[in-house]
Backbone as JSON Lines, residues from 0, in Angstrom:
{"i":0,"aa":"X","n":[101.58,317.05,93.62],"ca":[100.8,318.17,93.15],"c":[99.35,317.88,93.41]}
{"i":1,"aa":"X","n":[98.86,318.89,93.99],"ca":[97.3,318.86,94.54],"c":[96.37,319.0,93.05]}
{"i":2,"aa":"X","n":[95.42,317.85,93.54],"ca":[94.62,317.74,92.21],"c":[93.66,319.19,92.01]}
{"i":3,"aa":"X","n":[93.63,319.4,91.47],"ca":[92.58,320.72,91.19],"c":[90.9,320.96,91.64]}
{"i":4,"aa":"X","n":[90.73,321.66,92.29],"ca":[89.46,321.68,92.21],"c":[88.48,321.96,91.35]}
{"i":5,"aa":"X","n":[87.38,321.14,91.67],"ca":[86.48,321.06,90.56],"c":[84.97,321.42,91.44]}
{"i":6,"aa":"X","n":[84.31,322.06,90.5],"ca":[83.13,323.15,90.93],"c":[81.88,321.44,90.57]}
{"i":7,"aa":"X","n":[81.3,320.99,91.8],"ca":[80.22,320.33,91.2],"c":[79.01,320.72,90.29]}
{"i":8,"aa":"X","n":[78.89,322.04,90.67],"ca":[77.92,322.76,90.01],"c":[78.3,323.3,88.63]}
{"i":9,"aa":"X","n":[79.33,323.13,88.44],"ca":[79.9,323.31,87.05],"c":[78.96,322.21,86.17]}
{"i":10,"aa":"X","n":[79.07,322.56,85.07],"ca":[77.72,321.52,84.32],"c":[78.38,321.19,82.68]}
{"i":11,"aa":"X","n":[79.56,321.73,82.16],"ca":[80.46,322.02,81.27],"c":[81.65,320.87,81.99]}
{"i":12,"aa":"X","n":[81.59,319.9,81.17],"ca":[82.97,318.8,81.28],"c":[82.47,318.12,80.06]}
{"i":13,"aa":"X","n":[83.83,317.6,80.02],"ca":[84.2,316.77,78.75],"c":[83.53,315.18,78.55]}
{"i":14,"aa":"X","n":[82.41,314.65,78.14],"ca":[81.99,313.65,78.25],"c":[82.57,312.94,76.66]}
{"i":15,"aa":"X","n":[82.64,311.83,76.85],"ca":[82.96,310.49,75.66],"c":[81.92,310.8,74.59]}
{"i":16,"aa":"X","n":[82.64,310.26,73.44],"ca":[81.58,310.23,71.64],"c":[80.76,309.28,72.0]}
{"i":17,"aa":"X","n":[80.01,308.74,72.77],"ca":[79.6,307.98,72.51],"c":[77.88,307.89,72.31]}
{"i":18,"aa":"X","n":[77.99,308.71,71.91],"ca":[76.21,309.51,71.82],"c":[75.45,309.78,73.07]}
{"i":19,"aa":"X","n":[76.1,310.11,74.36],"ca":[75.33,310.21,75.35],"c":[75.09,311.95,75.18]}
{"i":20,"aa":"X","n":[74.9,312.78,75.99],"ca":[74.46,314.36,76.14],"c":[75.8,314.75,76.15]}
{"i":21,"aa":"X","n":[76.43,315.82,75.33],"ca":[77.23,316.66,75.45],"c":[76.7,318.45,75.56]}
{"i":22,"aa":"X","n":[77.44,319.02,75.59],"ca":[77.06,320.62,76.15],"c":[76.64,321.07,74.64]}
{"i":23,"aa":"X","n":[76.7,320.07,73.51],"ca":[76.32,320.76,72.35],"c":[75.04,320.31,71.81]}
{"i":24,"aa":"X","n":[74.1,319.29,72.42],"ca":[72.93,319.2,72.43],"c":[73.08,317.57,72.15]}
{"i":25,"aa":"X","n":[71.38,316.89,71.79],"ca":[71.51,315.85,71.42],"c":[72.36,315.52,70.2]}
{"i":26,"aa":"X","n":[72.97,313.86,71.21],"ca":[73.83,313.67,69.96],"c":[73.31,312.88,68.42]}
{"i":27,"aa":"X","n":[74.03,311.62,67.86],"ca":[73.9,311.41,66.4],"c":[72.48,310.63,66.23]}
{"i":28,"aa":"X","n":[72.02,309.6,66.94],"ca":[71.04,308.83,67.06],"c":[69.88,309.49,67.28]}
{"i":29,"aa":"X","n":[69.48,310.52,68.11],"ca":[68.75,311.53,68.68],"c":[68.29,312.14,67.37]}
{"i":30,"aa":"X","n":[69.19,313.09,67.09],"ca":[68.86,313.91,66.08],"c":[68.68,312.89,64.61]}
{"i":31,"aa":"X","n":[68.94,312.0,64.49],"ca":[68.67,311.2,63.36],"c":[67.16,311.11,63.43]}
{"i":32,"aa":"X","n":[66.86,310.79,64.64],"ca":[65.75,310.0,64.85],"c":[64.55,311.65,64.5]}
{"i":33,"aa":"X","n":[64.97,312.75,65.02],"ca":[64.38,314.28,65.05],"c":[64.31,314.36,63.02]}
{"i":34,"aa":"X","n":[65.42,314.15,62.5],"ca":[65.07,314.39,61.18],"c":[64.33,313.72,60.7]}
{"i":35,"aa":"X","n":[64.39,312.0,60.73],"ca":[63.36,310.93,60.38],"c":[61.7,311.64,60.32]}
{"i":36,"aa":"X","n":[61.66,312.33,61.91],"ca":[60.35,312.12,62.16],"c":[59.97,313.55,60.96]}
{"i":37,"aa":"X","n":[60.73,314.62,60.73],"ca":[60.58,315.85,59.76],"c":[60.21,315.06,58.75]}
{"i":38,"aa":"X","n":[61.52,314.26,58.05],"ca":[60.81,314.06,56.51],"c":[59.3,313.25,56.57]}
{"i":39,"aa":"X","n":[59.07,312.32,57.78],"ca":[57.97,311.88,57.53],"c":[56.72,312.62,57.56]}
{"i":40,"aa":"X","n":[57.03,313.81,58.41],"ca":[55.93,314.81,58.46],"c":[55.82,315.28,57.03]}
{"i":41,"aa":"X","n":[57.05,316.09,56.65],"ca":[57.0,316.53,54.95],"c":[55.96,315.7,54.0]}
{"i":42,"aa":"X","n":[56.5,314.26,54.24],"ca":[55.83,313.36,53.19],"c":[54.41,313.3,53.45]}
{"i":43,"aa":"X","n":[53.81,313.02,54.75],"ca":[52.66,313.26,54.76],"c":[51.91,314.48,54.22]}
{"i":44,"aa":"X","n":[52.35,315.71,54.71],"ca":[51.8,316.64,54.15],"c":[51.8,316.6,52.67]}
{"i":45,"aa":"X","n":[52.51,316.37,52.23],"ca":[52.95,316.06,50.45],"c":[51.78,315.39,49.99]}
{"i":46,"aa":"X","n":[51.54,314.0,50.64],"ca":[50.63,313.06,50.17],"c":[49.51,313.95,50.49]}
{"i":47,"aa":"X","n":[49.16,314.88,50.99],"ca":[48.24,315.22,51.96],"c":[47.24,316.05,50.38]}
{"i":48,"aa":"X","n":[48.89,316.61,50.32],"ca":[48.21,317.75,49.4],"c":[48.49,317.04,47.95]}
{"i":49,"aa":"X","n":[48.59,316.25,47.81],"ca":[48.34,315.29,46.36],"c":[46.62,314.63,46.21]}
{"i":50,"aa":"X","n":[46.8,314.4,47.7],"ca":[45.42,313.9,47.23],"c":[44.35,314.83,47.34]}
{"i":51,"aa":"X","n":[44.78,316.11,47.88],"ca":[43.61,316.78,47.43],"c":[43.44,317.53,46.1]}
{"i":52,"aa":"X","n":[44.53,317.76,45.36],"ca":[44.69,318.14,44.65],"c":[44.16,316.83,43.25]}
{"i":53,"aa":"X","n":[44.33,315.82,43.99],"ca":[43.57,314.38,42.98],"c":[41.94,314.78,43.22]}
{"i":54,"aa":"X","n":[42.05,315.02,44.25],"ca":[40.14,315.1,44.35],"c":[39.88,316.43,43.29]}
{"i":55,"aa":"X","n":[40.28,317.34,43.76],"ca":[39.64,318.56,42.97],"c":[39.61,318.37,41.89]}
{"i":56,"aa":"X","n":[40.99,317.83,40.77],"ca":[40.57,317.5,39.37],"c":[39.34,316.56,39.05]}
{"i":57,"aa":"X","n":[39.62,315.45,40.1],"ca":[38.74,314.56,40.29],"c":[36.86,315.5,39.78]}
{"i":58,"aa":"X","n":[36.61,316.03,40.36],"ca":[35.45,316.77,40.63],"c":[35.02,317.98,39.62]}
{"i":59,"aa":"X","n":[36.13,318.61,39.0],"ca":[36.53,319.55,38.33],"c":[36.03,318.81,37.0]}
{"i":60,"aa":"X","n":[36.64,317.36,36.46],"ca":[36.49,316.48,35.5],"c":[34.75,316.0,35.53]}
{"i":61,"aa":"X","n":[34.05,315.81,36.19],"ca":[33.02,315.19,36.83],"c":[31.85,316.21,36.53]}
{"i":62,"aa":"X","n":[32.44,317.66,36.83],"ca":[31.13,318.87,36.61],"c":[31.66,318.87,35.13]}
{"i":63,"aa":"X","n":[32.7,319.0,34.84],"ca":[33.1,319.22,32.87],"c":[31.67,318.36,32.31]}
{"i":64,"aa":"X","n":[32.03,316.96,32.62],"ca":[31.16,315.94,32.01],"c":[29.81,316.0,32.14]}
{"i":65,"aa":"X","n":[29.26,316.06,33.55],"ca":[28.02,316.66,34.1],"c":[27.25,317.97,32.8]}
{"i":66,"aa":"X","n":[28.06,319.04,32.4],"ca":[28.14,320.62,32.34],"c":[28.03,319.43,30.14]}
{"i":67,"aa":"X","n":[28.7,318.82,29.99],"ca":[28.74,318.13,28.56],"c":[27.47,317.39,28.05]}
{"i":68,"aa":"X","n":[27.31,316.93,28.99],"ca":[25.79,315.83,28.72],"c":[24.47,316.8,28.79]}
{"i":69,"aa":"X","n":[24.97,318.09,29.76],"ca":[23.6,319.11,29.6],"c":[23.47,319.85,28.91]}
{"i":70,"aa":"X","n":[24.52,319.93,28.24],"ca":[25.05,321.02,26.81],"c":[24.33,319.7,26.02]}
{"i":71,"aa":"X","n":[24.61,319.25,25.85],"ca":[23.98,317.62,24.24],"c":[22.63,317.94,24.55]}
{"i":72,"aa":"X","n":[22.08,317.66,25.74],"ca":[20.64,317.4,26.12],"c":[20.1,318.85,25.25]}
{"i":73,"aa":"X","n":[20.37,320.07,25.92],"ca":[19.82,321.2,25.27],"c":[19.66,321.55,24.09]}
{"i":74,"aa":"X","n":[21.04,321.15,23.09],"ca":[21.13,321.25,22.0],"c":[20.07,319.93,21.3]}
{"i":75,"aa":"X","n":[19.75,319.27,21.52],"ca":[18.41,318.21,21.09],"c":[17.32,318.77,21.07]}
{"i":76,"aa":"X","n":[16.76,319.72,22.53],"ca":[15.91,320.1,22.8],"c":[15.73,321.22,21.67]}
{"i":77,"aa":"X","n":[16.86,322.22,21.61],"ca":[16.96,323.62,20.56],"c":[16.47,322.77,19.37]}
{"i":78,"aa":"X","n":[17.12,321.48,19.11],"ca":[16.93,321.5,17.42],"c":[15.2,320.71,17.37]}
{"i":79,"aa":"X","n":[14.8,319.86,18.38],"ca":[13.27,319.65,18.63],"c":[12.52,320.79,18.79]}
{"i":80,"aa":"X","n":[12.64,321.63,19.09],"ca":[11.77,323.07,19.25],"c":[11.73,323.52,18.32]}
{"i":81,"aa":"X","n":[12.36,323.26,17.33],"ca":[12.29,324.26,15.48],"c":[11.54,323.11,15.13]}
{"i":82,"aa":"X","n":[11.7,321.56,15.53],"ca":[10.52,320.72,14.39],"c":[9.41,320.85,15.34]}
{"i":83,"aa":"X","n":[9.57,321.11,16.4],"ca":[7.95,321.14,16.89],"c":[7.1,322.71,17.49]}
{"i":84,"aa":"X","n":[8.33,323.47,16.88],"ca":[7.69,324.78,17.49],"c":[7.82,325.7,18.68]}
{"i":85,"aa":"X","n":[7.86,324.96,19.85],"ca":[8.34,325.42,21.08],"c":[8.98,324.99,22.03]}
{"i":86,"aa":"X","n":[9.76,325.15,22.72],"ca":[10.68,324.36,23.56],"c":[9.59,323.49,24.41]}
{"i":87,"aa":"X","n":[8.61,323.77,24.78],"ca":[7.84,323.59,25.79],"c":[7.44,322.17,25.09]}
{"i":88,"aa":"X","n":[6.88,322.17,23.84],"ca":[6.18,320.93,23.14],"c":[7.72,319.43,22.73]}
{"i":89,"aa":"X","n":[8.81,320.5,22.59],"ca":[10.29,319.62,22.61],"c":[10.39,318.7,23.85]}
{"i":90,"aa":"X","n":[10.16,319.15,24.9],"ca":[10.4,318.74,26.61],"c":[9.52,317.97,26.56]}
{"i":91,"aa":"X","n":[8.27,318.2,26.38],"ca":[7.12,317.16,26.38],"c":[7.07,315.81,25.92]}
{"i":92,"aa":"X","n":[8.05,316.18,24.71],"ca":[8.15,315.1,23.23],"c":[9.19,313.76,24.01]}
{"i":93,"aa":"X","n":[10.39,314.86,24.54],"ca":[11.54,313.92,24.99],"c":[11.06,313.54,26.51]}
{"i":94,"aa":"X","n":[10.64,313.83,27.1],"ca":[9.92,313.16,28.03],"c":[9.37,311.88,27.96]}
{"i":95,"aa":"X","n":[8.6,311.97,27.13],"ca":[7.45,310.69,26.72],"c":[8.06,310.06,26.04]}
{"i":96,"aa":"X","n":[9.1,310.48,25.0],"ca":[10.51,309.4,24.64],"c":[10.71,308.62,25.81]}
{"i":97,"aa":"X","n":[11.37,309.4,27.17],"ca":[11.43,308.69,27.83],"c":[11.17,307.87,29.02]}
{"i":98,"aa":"X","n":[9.67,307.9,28.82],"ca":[8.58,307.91,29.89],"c":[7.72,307.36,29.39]}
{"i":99,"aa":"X","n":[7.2,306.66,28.25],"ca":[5.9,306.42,27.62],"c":[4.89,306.41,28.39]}
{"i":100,"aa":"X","n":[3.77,306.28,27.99],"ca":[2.54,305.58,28.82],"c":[2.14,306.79,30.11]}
{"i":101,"aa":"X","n":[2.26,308.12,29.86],"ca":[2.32,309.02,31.15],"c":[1.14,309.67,30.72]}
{"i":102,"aa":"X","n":[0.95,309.9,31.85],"ca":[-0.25,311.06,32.38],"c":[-0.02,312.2,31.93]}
{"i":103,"aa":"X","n":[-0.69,313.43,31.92],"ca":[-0.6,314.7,31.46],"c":[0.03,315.27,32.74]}
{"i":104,"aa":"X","n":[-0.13,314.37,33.97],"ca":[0.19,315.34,35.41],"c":[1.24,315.03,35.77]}
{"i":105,"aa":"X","n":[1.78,313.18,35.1],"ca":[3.22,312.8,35.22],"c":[4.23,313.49,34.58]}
{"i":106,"aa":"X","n":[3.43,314.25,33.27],"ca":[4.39,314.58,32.35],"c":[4.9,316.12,32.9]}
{"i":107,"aa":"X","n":[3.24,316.97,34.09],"ca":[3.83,318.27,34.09],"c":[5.02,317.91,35.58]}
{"i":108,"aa":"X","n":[5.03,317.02,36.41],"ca":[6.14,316.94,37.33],"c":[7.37,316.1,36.93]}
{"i":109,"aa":"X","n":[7.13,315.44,36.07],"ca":[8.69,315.2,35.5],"c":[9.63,316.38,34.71]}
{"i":110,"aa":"X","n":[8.82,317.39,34.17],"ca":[9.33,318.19,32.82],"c":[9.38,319.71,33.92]}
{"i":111,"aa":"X","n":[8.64,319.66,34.73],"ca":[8.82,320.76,35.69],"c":[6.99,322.11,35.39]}
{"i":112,"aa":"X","n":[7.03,321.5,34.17],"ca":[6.16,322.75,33.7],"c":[4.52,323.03,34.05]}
{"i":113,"aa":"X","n":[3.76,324.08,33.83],"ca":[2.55,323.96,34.47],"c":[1.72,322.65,34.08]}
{"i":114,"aa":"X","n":[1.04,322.39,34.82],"ca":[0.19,321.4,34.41],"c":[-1.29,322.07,32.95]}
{"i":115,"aa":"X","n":[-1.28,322.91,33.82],"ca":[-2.45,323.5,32.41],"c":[-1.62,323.39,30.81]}
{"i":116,"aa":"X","n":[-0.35,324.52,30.92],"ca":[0.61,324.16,29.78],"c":[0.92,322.89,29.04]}
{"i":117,"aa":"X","n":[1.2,321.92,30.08],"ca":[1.29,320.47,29.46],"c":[-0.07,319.84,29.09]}
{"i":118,"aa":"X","n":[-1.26,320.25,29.53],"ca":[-2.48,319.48,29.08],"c":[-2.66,319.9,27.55]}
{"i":119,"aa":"X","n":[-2.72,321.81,27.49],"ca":[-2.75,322.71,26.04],"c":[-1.89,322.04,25.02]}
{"i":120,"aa":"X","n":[-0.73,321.7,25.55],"ca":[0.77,321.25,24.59],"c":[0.4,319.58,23.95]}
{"i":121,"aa":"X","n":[0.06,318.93,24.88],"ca":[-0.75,317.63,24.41],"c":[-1.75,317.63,23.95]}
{"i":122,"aa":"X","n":[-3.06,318.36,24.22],"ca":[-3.8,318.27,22.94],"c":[-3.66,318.7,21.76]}
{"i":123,"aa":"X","n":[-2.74,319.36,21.43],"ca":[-2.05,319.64,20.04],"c":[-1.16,318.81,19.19]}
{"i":124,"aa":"X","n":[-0.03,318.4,20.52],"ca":[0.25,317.29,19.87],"c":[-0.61,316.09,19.31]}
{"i":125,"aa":"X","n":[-0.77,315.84,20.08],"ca":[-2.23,315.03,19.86],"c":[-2.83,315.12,18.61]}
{"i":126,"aa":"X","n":[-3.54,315.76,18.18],"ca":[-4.29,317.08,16.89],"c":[-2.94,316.65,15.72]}
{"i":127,"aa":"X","n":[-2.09,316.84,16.01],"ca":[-0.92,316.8,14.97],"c":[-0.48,315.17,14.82]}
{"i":128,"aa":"X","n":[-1.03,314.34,15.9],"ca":[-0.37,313.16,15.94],"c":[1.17,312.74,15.91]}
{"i":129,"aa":"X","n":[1.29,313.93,16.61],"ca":[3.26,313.66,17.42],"c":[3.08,312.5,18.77]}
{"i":130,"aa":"X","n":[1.86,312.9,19.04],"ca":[1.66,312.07,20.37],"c":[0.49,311.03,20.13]}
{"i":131,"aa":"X","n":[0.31,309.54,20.73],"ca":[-1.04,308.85,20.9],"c":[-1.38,308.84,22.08]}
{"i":132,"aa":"X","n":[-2.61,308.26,22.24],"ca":[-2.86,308.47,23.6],"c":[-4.17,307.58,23.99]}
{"i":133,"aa":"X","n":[-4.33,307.07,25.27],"ca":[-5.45,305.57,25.35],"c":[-5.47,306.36,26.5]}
{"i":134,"aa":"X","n":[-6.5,305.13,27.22],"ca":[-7.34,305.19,28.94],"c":[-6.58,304.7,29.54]}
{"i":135,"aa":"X","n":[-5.8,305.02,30.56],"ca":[-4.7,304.45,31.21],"c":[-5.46,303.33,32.02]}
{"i":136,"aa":"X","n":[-5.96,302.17,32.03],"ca":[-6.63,301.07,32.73],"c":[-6.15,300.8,34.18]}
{"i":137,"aa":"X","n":[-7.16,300.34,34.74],"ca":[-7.19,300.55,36.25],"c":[-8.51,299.53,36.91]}
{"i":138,"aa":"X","n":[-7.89,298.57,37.85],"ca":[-8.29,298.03,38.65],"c":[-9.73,298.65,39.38]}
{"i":139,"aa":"X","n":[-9.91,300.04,39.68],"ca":[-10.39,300.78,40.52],"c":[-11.69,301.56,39.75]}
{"i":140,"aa":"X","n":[-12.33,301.93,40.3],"ca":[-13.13,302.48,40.0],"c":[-12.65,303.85,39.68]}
{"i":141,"aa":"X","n":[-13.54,305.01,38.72],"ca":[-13.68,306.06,38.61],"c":[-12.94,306.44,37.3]}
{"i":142,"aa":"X","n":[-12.37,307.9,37.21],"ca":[-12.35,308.35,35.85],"c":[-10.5,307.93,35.77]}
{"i":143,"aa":"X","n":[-10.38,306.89,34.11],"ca":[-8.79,306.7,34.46],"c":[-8.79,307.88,33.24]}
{"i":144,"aa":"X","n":[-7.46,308.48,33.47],"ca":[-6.84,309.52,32.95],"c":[-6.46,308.86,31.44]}
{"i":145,"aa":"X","n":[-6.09,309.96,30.61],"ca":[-5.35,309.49,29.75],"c":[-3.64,309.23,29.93]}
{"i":146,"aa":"X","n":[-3.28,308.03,28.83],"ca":[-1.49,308.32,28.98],"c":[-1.03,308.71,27.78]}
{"i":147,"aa":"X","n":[0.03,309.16,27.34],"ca":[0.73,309.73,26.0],"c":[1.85,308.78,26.27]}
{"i":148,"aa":"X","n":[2.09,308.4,24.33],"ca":[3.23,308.06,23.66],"c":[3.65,309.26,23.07]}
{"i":149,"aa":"X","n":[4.84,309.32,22.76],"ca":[5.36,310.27,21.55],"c":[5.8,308.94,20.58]}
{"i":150,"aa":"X","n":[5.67,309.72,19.08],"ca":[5.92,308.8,18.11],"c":[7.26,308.63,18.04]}
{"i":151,"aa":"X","n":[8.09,307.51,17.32],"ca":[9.48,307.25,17.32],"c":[10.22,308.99,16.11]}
{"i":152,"aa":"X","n":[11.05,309.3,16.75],"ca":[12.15,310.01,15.79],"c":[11.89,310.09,14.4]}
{"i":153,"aa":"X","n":[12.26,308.8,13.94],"ca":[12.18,308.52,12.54],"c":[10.66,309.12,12.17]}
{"i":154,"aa":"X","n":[9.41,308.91,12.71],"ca":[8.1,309.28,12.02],"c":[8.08,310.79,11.96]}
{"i":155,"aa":"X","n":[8.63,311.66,13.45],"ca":[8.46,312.54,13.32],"c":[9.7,313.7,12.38]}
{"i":156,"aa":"X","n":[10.48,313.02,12.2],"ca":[11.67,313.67,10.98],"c":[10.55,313.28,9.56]}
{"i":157,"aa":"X","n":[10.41,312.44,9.38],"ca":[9.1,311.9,7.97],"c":[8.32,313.16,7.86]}
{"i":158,"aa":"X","n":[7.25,313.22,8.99],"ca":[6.54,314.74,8.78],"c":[6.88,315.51,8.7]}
{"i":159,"aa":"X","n":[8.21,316.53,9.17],"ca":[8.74,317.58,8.08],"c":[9.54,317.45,7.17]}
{"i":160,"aa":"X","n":[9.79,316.44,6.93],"ca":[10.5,316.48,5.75],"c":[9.92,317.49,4.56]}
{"i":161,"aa":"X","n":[8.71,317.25,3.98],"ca":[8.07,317.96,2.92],"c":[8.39,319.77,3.24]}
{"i":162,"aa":"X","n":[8.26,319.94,5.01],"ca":[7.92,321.42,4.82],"c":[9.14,322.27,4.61]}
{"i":163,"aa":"X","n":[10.62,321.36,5.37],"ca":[12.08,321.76,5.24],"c":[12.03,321.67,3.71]}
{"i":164,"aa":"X","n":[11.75,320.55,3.11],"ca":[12.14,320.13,1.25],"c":[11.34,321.55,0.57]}
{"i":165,"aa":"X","n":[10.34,321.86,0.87],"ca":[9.96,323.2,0.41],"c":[10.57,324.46,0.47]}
{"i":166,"aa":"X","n":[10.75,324.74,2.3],"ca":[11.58,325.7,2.15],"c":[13.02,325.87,1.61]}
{"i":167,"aa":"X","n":[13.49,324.33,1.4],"ca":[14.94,324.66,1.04],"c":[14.85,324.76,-0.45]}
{"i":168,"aa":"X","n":[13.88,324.68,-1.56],"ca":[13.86,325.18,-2.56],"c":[13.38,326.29,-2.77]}
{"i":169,"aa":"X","n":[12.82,327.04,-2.0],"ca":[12.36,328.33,-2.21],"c":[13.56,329.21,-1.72]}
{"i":170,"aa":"X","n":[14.17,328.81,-0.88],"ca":[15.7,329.76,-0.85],"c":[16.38,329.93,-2.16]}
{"i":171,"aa":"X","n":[16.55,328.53,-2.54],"ca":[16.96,328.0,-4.21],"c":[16.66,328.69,-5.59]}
{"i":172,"aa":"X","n":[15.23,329.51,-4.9],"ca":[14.93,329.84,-6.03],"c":[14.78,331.36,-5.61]}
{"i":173,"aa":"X","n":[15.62,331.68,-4.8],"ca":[15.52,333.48,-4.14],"c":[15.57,333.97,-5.86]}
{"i":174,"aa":"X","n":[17.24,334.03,-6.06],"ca":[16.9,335.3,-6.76],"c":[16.3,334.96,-7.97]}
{"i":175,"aa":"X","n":[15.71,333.77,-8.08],"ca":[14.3,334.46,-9.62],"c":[13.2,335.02,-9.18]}
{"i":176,"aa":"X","n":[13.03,334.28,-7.83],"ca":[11.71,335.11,-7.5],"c":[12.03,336.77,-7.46]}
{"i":177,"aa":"X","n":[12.93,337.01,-6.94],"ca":[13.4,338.48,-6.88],"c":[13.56,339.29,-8.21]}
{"i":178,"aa":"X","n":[13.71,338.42,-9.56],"ca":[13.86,338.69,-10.65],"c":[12.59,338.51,-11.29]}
{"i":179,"aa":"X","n":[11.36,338.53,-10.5],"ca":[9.97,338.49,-10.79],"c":[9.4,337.19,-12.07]}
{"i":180,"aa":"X","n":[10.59,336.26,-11.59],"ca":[9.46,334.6,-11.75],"c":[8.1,334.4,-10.94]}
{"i":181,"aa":"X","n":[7.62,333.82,-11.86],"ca":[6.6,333.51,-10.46],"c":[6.85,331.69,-9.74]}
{"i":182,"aa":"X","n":[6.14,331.89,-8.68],"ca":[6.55,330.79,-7.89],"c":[5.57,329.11,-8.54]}
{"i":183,"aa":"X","n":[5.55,329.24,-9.21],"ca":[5.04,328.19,-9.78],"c":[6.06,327.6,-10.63]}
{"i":184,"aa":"X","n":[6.54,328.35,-11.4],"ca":[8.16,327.88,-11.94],"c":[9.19,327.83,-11.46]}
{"i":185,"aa":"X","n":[8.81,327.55,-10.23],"ca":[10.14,327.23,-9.37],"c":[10.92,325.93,-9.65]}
{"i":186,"aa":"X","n":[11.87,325.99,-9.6],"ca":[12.86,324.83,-9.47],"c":[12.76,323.72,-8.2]}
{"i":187,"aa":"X","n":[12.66,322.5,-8.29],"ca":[12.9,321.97,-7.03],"c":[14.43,321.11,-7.02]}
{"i":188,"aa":"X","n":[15.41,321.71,-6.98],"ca":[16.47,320.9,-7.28],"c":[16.78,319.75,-6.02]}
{"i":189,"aa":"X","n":[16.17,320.43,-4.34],"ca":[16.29,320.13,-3.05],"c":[15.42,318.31,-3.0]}
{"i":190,"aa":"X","n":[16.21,317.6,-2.75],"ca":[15.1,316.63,-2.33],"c":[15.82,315.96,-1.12]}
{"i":191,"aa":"X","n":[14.76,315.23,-0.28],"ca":[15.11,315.08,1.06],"c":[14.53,313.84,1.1]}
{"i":192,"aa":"X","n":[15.25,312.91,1.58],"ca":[14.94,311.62,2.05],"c":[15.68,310.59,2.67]}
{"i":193,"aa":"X","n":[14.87,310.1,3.57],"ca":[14.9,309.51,4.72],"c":[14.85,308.28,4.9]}
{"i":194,"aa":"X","n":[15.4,307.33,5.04],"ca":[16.27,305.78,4.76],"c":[16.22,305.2,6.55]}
{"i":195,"aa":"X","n":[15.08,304.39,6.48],"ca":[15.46,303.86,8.16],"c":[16.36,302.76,8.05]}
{"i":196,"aa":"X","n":[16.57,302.41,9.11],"ca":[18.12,301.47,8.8],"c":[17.24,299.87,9.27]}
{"i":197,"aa":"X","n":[17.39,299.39,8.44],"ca":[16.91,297.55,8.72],"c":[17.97,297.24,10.29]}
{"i":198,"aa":"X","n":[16.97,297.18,11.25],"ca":[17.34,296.37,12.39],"c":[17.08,295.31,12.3]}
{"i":199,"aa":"X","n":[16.47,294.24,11.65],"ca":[16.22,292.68,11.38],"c":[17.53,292.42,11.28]}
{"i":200,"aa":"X","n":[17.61,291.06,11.91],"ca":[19.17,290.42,11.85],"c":[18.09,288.91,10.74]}
């Protein structure tokens, strides 16, 4: 029996398991190797988007804290502006807290504010003795400027004490005054005082 003919150009025959090319595509090793390289892509992207997602909290946490310390700062400033009157003379105060020994011109480019404003705001302080103030000394010839201290916390809580201790008994004593006492028989039940803490060891 005559063997059959076979079409060379035929491209469809039966090849062995043995992972070489069959008519059904790459075989087991091939495609192993095709999925490998997927999940590693997956995972990268994964990591990809973990770590950005680490940064953004990252940063997100960072302005919170940033956005916290400027919230504290302001609220110092608000409650310094009721003992000293104006925000403007508050900024000045905490400045030279933390700046001693400054110029009137250091103080208007650190604090941002006019320079005329900060000269007006310091000679008052000044006048009130919230602030001291000397010849800033100098090697050099010509006119040395003045510098400002602000006084410590504790002195300047001391000086209102009396004017808060007043007003908080005259609230105290609303409704007699309203009941036409006069203010000389007022009550002072309010007293206020101020205890510095011994730092001596």
């Amino acid at each position: 029996m005559a063997p059959e003919d076979t079409d060379p150009t035929d491209e469809t025959h039966d090849t062995p398991d043995d992972g070489s090319v069959t008519d059904d595509g790459p075989a087991g090793p091939v495609e192993d190797a095709s999925d490998e390289f997927d999940d590693l892509t997956e995972a990268a992207s994964s990591d990809s988007s973990t770590a950005a997602k680490a940064k953004a909290a990252r940063e997100r946490l960072e302005a919170e804290a940033d956005r916290a310390v400027e919230g504290f700062d302001e609220n110092v400033v608000d409650l310094l502006a009721w003992l000293l009157d104006t925000e403007t003379r508050a900024r000045i105060y905490v400045y030279l807290r933390q700046h001693p020994r400054s110029t009137s011109e250091e103080v208007a480019d650190g604090t941002g504010l006019y320079p005329s404003t900060v000269r007006e705001a310091l000679a008052e302080l000044h006048e009130e003795e919230t602030v001291t103030r000397g010849k800033r000394e100098s090697a050099g010839a010509g006119n040395n400027p003045y510098e400002y201290e602000a006084i410590a916390p504790s002195d300047l809580v001391n000086g209102v004490v009396d004017q808060v201790q007043r007003q908080l008994n005259t609230v105290f004593n609303l409704d007699r005054r309203l009941g036409g006492a006069d203010a000389a028989d007022d009550e002072s039940p309010v007293t206020i005082t101020v205890e510095e803490e011994d730092r001596t060891e």
